[in-house]
Short mmCIF file of C-alpha atoms in Angstrom, two decimals:
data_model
loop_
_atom_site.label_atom_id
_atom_site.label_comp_id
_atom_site.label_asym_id
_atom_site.label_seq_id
_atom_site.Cartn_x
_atom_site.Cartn_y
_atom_site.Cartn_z
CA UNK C 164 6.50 -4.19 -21.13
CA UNK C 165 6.05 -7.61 -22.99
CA UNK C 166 10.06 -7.42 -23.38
CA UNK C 167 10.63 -7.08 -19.65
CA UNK C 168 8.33 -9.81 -18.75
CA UNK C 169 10.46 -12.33 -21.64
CA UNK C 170 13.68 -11.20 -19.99
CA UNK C 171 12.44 -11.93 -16.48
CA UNK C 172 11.14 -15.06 -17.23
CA UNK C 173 14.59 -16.25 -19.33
CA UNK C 174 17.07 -15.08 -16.15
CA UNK C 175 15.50 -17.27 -13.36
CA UNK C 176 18.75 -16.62 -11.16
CA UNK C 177 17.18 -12.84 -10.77
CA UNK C 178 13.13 -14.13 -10.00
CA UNK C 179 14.03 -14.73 -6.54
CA UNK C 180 15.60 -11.72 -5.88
CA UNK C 181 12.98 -9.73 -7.66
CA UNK C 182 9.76 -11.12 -6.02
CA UNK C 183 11.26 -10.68 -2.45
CA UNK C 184 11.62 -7.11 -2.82
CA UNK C 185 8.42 -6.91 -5.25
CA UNK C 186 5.70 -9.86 -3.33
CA UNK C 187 4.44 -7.51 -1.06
CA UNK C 188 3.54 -5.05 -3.58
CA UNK C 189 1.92 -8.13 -4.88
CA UNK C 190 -0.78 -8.44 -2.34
CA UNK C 191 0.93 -11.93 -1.33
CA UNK C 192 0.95 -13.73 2.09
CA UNK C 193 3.95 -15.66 3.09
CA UNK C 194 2.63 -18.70 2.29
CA UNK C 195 1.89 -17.89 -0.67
CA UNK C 196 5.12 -15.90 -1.54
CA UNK C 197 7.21 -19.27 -0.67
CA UNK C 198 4.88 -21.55 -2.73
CA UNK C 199 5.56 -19.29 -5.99
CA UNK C 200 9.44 -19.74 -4.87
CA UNK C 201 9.16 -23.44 -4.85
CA UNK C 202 7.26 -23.07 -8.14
CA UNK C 203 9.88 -21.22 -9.79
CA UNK C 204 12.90 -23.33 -8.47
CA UNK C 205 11.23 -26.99 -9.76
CA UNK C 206 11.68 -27.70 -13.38
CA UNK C 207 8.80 -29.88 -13.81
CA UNK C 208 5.78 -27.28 -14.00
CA UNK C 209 3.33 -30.67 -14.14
CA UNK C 210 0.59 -29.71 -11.68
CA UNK C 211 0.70 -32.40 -8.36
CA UNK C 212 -0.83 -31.24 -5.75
CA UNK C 213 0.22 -33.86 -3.27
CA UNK C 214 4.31 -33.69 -4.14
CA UNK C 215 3.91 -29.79 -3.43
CA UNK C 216 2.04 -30.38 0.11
CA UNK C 217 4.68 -33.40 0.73
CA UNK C 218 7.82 -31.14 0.09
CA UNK C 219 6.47 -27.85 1.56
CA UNK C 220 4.59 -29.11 4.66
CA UNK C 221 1.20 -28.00 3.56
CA UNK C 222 -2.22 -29.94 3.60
CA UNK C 223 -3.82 -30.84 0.63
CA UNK C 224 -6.31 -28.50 0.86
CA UNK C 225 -4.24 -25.62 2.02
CA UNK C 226 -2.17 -26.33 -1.72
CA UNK C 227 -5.10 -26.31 -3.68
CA UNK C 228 -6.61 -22.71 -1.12
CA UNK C 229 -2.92 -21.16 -2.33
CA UNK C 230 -3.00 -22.10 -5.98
CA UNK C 231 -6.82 -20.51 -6.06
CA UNK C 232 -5.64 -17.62 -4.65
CA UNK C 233 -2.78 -17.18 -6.97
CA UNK C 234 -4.82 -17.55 -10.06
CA UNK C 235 -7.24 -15.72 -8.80
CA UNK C 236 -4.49 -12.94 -8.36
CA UNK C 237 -3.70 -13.46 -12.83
CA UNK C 238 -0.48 -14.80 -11.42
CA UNK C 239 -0.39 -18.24 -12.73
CA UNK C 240 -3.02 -20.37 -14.49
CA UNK C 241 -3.02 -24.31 -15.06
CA UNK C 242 -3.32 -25.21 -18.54
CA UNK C 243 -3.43 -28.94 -20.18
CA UNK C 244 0.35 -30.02 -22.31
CA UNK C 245 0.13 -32.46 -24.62
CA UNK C 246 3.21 -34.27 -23.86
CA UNK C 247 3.60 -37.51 -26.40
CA UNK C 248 0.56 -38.77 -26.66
CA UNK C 249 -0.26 -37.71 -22.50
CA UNK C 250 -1.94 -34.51 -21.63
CA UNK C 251 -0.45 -33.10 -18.62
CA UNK C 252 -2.26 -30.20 -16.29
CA UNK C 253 0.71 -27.57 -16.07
CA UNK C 254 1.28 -24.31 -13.96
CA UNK C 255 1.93 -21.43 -16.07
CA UNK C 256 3.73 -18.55 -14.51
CA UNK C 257 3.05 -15.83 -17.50
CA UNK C 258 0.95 -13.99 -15.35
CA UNK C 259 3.95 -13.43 -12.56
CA UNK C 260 6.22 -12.42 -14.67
CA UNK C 261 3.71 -9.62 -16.40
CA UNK C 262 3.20 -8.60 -13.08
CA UNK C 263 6.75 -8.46 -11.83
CA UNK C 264 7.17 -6.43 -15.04
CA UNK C 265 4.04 -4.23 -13.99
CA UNK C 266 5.07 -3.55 -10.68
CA UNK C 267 8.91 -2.91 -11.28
CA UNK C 268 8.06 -0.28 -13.78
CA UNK C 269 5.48 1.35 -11.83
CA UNK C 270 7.79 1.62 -8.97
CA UNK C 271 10.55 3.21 -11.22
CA UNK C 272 7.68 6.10 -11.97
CA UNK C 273 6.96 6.16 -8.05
CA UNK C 274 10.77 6.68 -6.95
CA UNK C 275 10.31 10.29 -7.96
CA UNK C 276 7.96 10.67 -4.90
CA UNK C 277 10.52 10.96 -1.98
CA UNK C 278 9.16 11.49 2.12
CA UNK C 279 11.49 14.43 3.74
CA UNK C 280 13.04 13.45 6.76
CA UNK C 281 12.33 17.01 7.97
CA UNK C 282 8.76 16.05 8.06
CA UNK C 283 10.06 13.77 10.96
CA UNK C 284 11.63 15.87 12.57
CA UNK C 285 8.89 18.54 12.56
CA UNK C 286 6.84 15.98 14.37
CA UNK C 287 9.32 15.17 16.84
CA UNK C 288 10.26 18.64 17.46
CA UNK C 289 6.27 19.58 18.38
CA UNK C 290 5.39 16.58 20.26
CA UNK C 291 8.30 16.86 22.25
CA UNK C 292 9.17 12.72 21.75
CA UNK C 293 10.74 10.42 19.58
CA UNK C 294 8.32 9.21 17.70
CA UNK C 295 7.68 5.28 18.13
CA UNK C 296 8.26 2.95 14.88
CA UNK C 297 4.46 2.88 14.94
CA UNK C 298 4.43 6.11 14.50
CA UNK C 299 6.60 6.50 11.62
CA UNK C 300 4.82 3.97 9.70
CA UNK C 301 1.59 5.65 9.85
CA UNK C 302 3.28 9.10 8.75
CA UNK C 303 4.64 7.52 6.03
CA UNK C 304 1.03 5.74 5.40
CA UNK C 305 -0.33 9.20 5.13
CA UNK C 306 2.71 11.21 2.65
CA UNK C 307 2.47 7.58 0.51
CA UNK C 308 -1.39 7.43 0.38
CA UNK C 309 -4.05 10.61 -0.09
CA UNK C 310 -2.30 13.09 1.91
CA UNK C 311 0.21 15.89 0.67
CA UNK C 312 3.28 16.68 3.30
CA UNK C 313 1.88 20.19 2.86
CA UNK C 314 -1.61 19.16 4.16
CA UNK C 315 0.19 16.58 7.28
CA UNK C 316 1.98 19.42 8.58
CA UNK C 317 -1.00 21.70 9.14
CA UNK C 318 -3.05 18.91 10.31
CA UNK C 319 -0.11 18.78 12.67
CA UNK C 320 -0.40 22.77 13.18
CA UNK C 321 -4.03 22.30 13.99
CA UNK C 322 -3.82 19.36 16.38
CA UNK C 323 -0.49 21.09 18.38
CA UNK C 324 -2.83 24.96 18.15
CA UNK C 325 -6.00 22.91 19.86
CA UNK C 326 -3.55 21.05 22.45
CA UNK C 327 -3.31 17.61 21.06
CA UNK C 328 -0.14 15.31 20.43
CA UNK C 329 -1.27 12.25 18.87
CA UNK C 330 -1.79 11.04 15.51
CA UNK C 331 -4.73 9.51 16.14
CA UNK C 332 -6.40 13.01 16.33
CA UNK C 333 -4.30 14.32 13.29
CA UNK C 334 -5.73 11.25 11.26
CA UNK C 335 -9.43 12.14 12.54
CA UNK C 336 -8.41 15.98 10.73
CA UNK C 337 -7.51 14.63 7.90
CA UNK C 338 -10.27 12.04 7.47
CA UNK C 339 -12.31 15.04 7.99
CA UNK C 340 -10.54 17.57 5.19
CA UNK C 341 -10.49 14.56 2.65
CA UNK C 342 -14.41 13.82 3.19
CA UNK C 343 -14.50 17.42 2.59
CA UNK C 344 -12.71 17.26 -0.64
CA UNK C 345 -9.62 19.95 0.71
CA UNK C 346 -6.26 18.69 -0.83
CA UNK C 347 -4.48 21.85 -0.20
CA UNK C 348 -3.12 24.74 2.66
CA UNK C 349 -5.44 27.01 0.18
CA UNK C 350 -8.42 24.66 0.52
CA UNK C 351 -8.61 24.47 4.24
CA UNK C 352 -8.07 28.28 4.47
CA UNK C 353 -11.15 28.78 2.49
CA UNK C 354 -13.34 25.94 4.35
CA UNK C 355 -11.80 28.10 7.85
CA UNK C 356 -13.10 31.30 6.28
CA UNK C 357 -16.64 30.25 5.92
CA UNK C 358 -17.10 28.51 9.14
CA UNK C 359 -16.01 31.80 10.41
CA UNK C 360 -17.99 33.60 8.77
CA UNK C 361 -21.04 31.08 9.88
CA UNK C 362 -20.09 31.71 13.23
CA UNK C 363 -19.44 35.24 12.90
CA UNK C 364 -23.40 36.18 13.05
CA UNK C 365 -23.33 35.04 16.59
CA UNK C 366 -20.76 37.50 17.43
CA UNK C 367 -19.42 35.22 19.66
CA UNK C 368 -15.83 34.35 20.39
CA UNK C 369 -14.93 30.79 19.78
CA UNK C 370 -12.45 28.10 18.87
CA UNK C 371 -12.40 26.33 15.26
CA UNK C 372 -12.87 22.55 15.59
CA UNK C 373 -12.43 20.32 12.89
CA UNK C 374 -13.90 17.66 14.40
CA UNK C 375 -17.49 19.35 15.49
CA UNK C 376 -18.00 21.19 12.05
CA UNK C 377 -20.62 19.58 10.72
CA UNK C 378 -21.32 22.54 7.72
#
């Protein structure tokens, strides 16, 4: 990775390019996203405060709020040059480019993990709807975060089999399933089985409810 980081930090041209697609993945507000832009484009790295508020519009106290939160983030760090016979407080930007690095290759290892558009569809075709942009992005909050596609769609099978169409009960489901440690179809199955069997000794008909089991 060292490699990557060197050849990032020698082609400038590409930094800009690379930390627009990459700064969210970052954890990086706007502000802070154009202040490492300015940063990158100035060839003087000598640490002034007051020339960086001046030509980006900030306060002097929102610069030095930004540059605490970027170091605090490992993405740059001042250090003191010895320039002639000055010492100069400098930004270095090692720590951005390590991360770029970091994150790029990471991603390359996460392209292999693709969302179906079927899964889409499947939601669409139960609710009945187009589902609202909203919508989408909490599906695809789910697939990219804890949740299997496998386990989605039966949290969508349960929700649709108790006569709800909203996502806000699906998420309550699977809240519930991952506090209960089931990751798979096979998991839940067995977690329905013994609730059934709990309830069985009643001899009583009912309904299974994910959201009232409290065994």
């Amino acid at each position: 990775m060292e490699n990557l980081w060197k050849l990032l930090k020698g082609a400038n041209i590409q930094i800009p390019r690379v930390l627009l697609l990459q700064y969210r993945n970052l954890k990086l507000t706007d502000q802070q996203f154009i202040l490492l832009i300015y940063l990158l484009s100035v060839e003087n790295h000598s640490f002034n405060p007051k020339q960086i508020g001046t030509d980006l519009g900030l306060s002097l106290e929102q610069v030095m709020n930004e540059i605490t939160a970027l170091t605090s983030l490992g993405l740059l760090h001042l250090e003191l040059k010895k320039i002639g016979e000055v010492r100069d407080e400098v930004i270095n930007l090692d720590g951005l480019y390590q991360k770029l690095a970091f994150v790029m290759m990471n991603g390359v290892k996460e392209e292999k993990k693709e969302i179906s558009s079927d899964i889409f569809t499947t939601f669409e075709k139960e609710f009945g709807r187009t589902l609202s942009p909203m919508e989408y992005e909490i599906i695809k909050a789910w697939l990219e975060g804890d949740y299997t596609e496998e386990l989605v769609l039966l949290a969508l099978k349960e929700a649709i089999y108790n006569g709800v169409s909203n996502l806000r009960y699906i998420d309550r489901i699977l809240h519930e399933w991952y506090k209960k440690g089931l990751k798979t179809a096979i998991d839940v199955e067995k977690d329905k089985r013994k609730f059934q069997t709990k309830k069985s000794k009643n001899s009583e008909l009912f309904e299974y409810d994910w959201l009232n089991d409290n065994n």
